[in-house]
């Protein structure tokens, strides 16, 4: 149990385009989903927390207009990188957590984004 | 002071030996502690969670928690080459995980 999927696993795009990444909890209802970014040889950096049906909470320094997050259902959250630039190239990982009292976060396999 | 601190390593351990990974945290109110394993190019994978002082064992893995000392550790017995990875300690003080920088572990055959 506790499986989280991400799609796509890898994407290459041109500078200025937008990219959407999907995160799905396959066998549980995720009331909260988290989006992380990880640069090579660095630890995970939390970008934002999203709760189903409400606006995402962004960490300090993360541009909410650039990284659009939607958590429309209990099993799906999306991250859209708008007007992507080469410096947005990174490994984006989502995680999901169940309902009240559930502490554990389960991670998706990640999406590697390369902006040319 | 960083919220969660780990020795970045690399830590080299011979195959079959015990690998010991350590983590300290700054927020005394933290209640939940996690160890994740991350292979190169992959996302983190949960190994263990621990909430109470003392030891928690799962197969070859033992997590140890000492809230008074603000210290959590992970022991890996009978280390295998497949255990070579980066191990991330994570603490949950504010409804979101705070990660350490990770310890890179290499098991030498």
CSV table of C-alpha atoms in Angstrom, one decimal:
chain,number,residue,atom,x,y,z
A,1,UNK,CA,0.0,0.0,0.0
A,2,UNK,CA,0.8,3.7,0.1
A,3,UNK,CA,1.8,4.1,-3.5
A,4,UNK,CA,2.3,7.5,-5.1
A,5,UNK,CA,2.9,7.9,-8.8
A,6,UNK,CA,4.2,10.9,-10.8
A,7,UNK,CA,3.9,11.7,-14.4
A,8,UNK,CA,5.9,12.3,-16.5
A,9,UNK,CA,9.0,10.8,-15.1
A,10,UNK,CA,11.2,12.9,-17.4
A,11,UNK,CA,10.5,16.0,-19.5
A,12,UNK,CA,12.6,18.2,-21.7
A,13,UNK,CA,11.1,21.5,-22.8
A,14,UNK,CA,12.1,24.7,-24.4
A,15,UNK,CA,12.7,27.9,-22.4
A,16,UNK,CA,9.4,29.9,-22.0
A,17,UNK,CA,7.1,26.9,-22.1
A,18,UNK,CA,5.0,25.6,-19.3
A,19,UNK,CA,5.2,22.1,-17.9
A,20,UNK,CA,2.6,20.2,-15.8
A,21,UNK,CA,3.5,17.4,-13.4
A,22,UNK,CA,0.9,15.1,-11.9
A,23,UNK,CA,1.1,13.4,-8.6
A,24,UNK,CA,-1.4,10.7,-7.7
A,25,UNK,CA,-2.0,8.6,-4.6
A,26,UNK,CA,-3.0,5.2,-5.9
A,27,UNK,CA,-4.3,3.4,-2.9
A,28,UNK,CA,-5.1,5.9,-0.3
A,29,UNK,CA,-6.7,9.3,0.0
A,30,UNK,CA,-4.2,12.1,0.4
A,31,UNK,CA,-5.5,15.0,2.2
A,32,UNK,CA,-2.2,16.7,2.1
A,33,UNK,CA,0.4,16.6,-0.7
A,34,UNK,CA,3.8,18.2,-0.7
A,35,UNK,CA,6.1,19.3,-3.6
A,36,UNK,CA,9.8,19.2,-3.3
A,37,UNK,CA,12.7,20.2,-5.5
A,38,UNK,CA,16.1,18.6,-5.3
A,39,UNK,CA,19.3,19.9,-7.0
A,40,UNK,CA,22.2,17.5,-7.6
A,41,UNK,CA,23.9,16.4,-4.4
A,42,UNK,CA,21.6,18.5,-2.3
A,43,UNK,CA,18.8,17.6,0.1
A,44,UNK,CA,15.1,18.0,-0.7
A,45,UNK,CA,13.8,21.5,-0.5
A,46,UNK,CA,10.1,21.8,0.3
A,47,UNK,CA,8.4,24.1,-2.2
A,48,UNK,CA,4.8,24.0,-1.1
A,49,UNK,CA,2.1,22.2,0.8
A,50,UNK,CA,-1.3,21.6,-0.7
A,51,UNK,CA,-4.5,20.5,1.0
A,52,UNK,CA,-7.4,19.1,-1.0
A,53,UNK,CA,-9.8,21.9,-2.0
A,54,UNK,CA,-7.7,24.8,-0.7
A,55,UNK,CA,-4.9,27.0,-1.8
A,56,UNK,CA,-1.4,25.8,-1.5
A,57,UNK,CA,1.0,27.2,1.1
A,58,UNK,CA,4.3,28.1,-0.4
A,59,UNK,CA,7.6,28.2,1.4
A,60,UNK,CA,9.5,31.4,1.6
A,61,UNK,CA,11.3,32.3,-1.6
A,62,UNK,CA,9.1,30.1,-3.9
A,63,UNK,CA,7.2,32.1,-6.5
A,64,UNK,CA,3.5,31.1,-6.3
A,65,UNK,CA,2.8,32.6,-9.8
A,66,UNK,CA,5.6,30.5,-11.3
A,67,UNK,CA,4.9,27.2,-9.6
A,68,UNK,CA,1.1,26.7,-9.8
A,69,UNK,CA,-0.2,24.0,-7.6
A,70,UNK,CA,-3.7,22.5,-7.8
A,71,UNK,CA,-5.0,19.8,-5.4
A,72,UNK,CA,-8.4,19.2,-6.9
A,73,UNK,CA,-9.1,15.8,-5.5
A,74,UNK,CA,-8.0,13.5,-2.7
A,75,UNK,CA,-5.9,11.5,-5.1
A,76,UNK,CA,-4.4,14.1,-7.5
A,77,UNK,CA,-2.2,17.2,-7.2
A,78,UNK,CA,-0.6,19.0,-10.1
A,79,UNK,CA,2.4,21.3,-10.2
A,80,UNK,CA,2.7,23.6,-13.3
A,81,UNK,CA,6.0,25.3,-13.9
A,82,UNK,CA,5.1,28.3,-15.9
A,83,UNK,CA,7.4,30.0,-18.4
A,84,UNK,CA,10.2,27.6,-17.5
A,85,UNK,CA,13.8,28.7,-17.7
A,86,UNK,CA,17.0,26.7,-17.5
A,87,UNK,CA,17.5,27.4,-13.8
A,88,UNK,CA,14.2,25.6,-13.2
A,89,UNK,CA,15.8,22.4,-14.3
A,90,UNK,CA,15.7,20.1,-11.3
A,91,UNK,CA,14.3,16.9,-9.9
A,92,UNK,CA,10.7,17.5,-8.7
A,93,UNK,CA,9.3,15.1,-6.2
A,94,UNK,CA,5.9,15.0,-4.6
A,95,UNK,CA,4.8,13.2,-1.5
A,96,UNK,CA,1.4,12.4,0.0
A,97,UNK,CA,0.0,12.0,3.4
A,98,UNK,CA,-3.3,10.5,4.5
A,99,UNK,CA,-5.9,12.0,6.8
A,100,UNK,CA,-5.9,13.2,10.4
A,101,UNK,CA,-3.3,11.6,12.6
A,102,UNK,CA,-1.3,10.3,9.7
A,103,UNK,CA,2.3,11.4,10.0
A,104,UNK,CA,4.1,9.5,7.3
A,105,UNK,CA,4.7,11.0,3.9
A,106,UNK,CA,5.1,8.7,0.9
A,107,UNK,CA,7.1,9.9,-2.0
A,108,UNK,CA,6.4,9.6,-5.7
A,109,UNK,CA,9.2,8.5,-8.0
A,110,UNK,CA,10.0,12.1,-9.1
A,111,UNK,CA,10.1,14.0,-12.3
A,112,UNK,CA,13.3,15.1,-13.9
A,113,UNK,CA,12.8,18.4,-15.7
A,114,UNK,CA,15.4,19.8,-18.2
A,115,UNK,CA,14.7,23.2,-19.7
A,116,UNK,CA,16.8,24.0,-22.7
B,1,UNK,CA,22.0,26.0,13.9
B,2,UNK,CA,20.4,23.8,11.3
B,3,UNK,CA,17.1,22.2,12.3
B,4,UNK,CA,18.2,18.7,11.4
B,5,UNK,CA,21.8,17.8,11.2
B,6,UNK,CA,23.5,14.8,9.8
B,7,UNK,CA,27.1,14.0,9.0
B,8,UNK,CA,27.2,14.2,5.2
B,9,UNK,CA,29.8,11.4,5.0
B,10,UNK,CA,30.8,9.6,3.0
B,11,UNK,CA,30.6,6.8,5.5
B,12,UNK,CA,32.3,3.6,4.4
B,13,UNK,CA,31.5,0.3,6.1
B,14,UNK,CA,32.7,-3.2,5.1
B,15,UNK,CA,30.1,-5.7,4.0
B,16,UNK,CA,28.6,-7.6,6.9
B,17,UNK,CA,29.4,-4.9,9.5
B,18,UNK,CA,27.0,-2.6,11.3
B,19,UNK,CA,26.5,0.8,9.8
B,20,UNK,CA,25.6,3.6,12.3
B,21,UNK,CA,23.9,6.8,11.1
B,22,UNK,CA,23.3,9.7,13.4
B,23,UNK,CA,21.0,12.7,13.4
B,24,UNK,CA,20.3,15.5,15.8
B,25,UNK,CA,17.5,18.0,15.7
B,26,UNK,CA,16.8,21.4,17.3
B,27,UNK,CA,13.1,21.5,18.0
B,28,UNK,CA,12.3,19.9,21.3
B,29,UNK,CA,8.6,19.8,20.4
B,30,UNK,CA,9.2,17.3,17.5
B,31,UNK,CA,7.2,14.1,17.9
B,32,UNK,CA,7.8,12.2,14.7
B,33,UNK,CA,11.0,11.0,13.2
B,34,UNK,CA,11.7,9.2,10.0
B,35,UNK,CA,14.6,7.6,8.1
B,36,UNK,CA,14.4,7.6,4.3
B,37,UNK,CA,16.9,5.9,1.9
B,38,UNK,CA,17.6,7.6,-1.4
B,39,UNK,CA,19.4,5.9,-4.2
B,40,UNK,CA,21.2,8.1,-6.7
B,41,UNK,CA,18.7,9.6,-9.2
B,42,UNK,CA,15.7,8.2,-7.3
B,43,UNK,CA,13.2,9.6,-4.8
B,44,UNK,CA,13.3,8.9,-1.1
B,45,UNK,CA,12.0,5.6,0.2
B,46,UNK,CA,10.7,5.3,3.8
B,47,UNK,CA,12.7,2.9,5.9
B,48,UNK,CA,11.5,3.5,9.4
B,49,UNK,CA,9.4,5.8,11.5
B,50,UNK,CA,9.8,6.2,15.3
B,51,UNK,CA,7.8,8.2,17.7
B,52,UNK,CA,8.8,7.0,21.2
B,53,UNK,CA,12.1,7.0,23.1
B,54,UNK,CA,14.0,3.7,22.8
B,55,UNK,CA,14.7,1.3,20.0
B,56,UNK,CA,12.5,0.1,17.1
B,57,UNK,CA,13.6,-2.8,15.1
B,58,UNK,CA,12.5,-3.9,11.6
B,59,UNK,CA,14.5,-6.6,10.0
B,60,UNK,CA,18.2,-5.5,9.7
B,61,UNK,CA,17.3,-1.9,10.6
B,62,UNK,CA,17.0,-0.5,14.1
B,63,UNK,CA,16.0,3.1,14.8
B,64,UNK,CA,16.9,4.7,18.1
B,65,UNK,CA,15.4,7.8,19.6
B,66,UNK,CA,16.5,9.9,22.6
B,67,UNK,CA,14.3,12.9,22.9
B,68,UNK,CA,16.2,14.3,25.9
B,69,UNK,CA,19.4,14.4,23.9
B,70,UNK,CA,17.5,15.3,20.7
B,71,UNK,CA,19.1,12.5,18.9
B,72,UNK,CA,17.9,9.8,16.5
B,73,UNK,CA,20.0,7.1,14.9
B,74,UNK,CA,19.7,4.3,12.4
B,75,UNK,CA,21.6,1.0,12.7
B,76,UNK,CA,21.9,-1.3,9.7
B,77,UNK,CA,23.1,-4.8,10.7
B,78,UNK,CA,24.8,-7.2,8.3
B,79,UNK,CA,25.3,-4.4,5.8
B,80,UNK,CA,25.0,-5.3,2.1
B,81,UNK,CA,26.3,-3.5,-1.0
B,82,UNK,CA,22.6,-2.8,-1.9
B,83,UNK,CA,22.5,-0.6,1.3
B,84,UNK,CA,24.8,1.9,-0.4
B,85,UNK,CA,22.7,5.0,-0.7
B,86,UNK,CA,22.1,8.4,0.9
B,87,UNK,CA,20.1,8.2,4.1
B,88,UNK,CA,17.9,11.1,5.0
B,89,UNK,CA,16.8,11.8,8.5
B,90,UNK,CA,13.5,13.7,8.7
B,91,UNK,CA,11.7,15.4,11.6
B,92,UNK,CA,8.1,16.5,11.7
B,93,UNK,CA,7.7,19.4,14.1
B,94,UNK,CA,5.2,21.6,12.2
B,95,UNK,CA,3.1,19.2,10.1
B,96,UNK,CA,5.8,19.2,7.4
B,97,UNK,CA,9.0,17.2,7.2
B,98,UNK,CA,12.3,18.9,7.8
B,99,UNK,CA,15.1,16.9,6.3
B,100,UNK,CA,18.8,16.7,7.2
B,101,UNK,CA,21.3,17.0,4.4
B,102,UNK,CA,21.7,13.2,4.3
B,103,UNK,CA,24.6,10.8,4.9
B,104,UNK,CA,26.1,9.0,2.0
B,105,UNK,CA,26.8,5.4,2.9
B,106,UNK,CA,29.0,3.1,1.0
B,107,UNK,CA,29.2,-0.6,1.8
B,108,UNK,CA,32.4,-2.2,0.6
B,109,UNK,CA,32.3,-5.8,-0.6
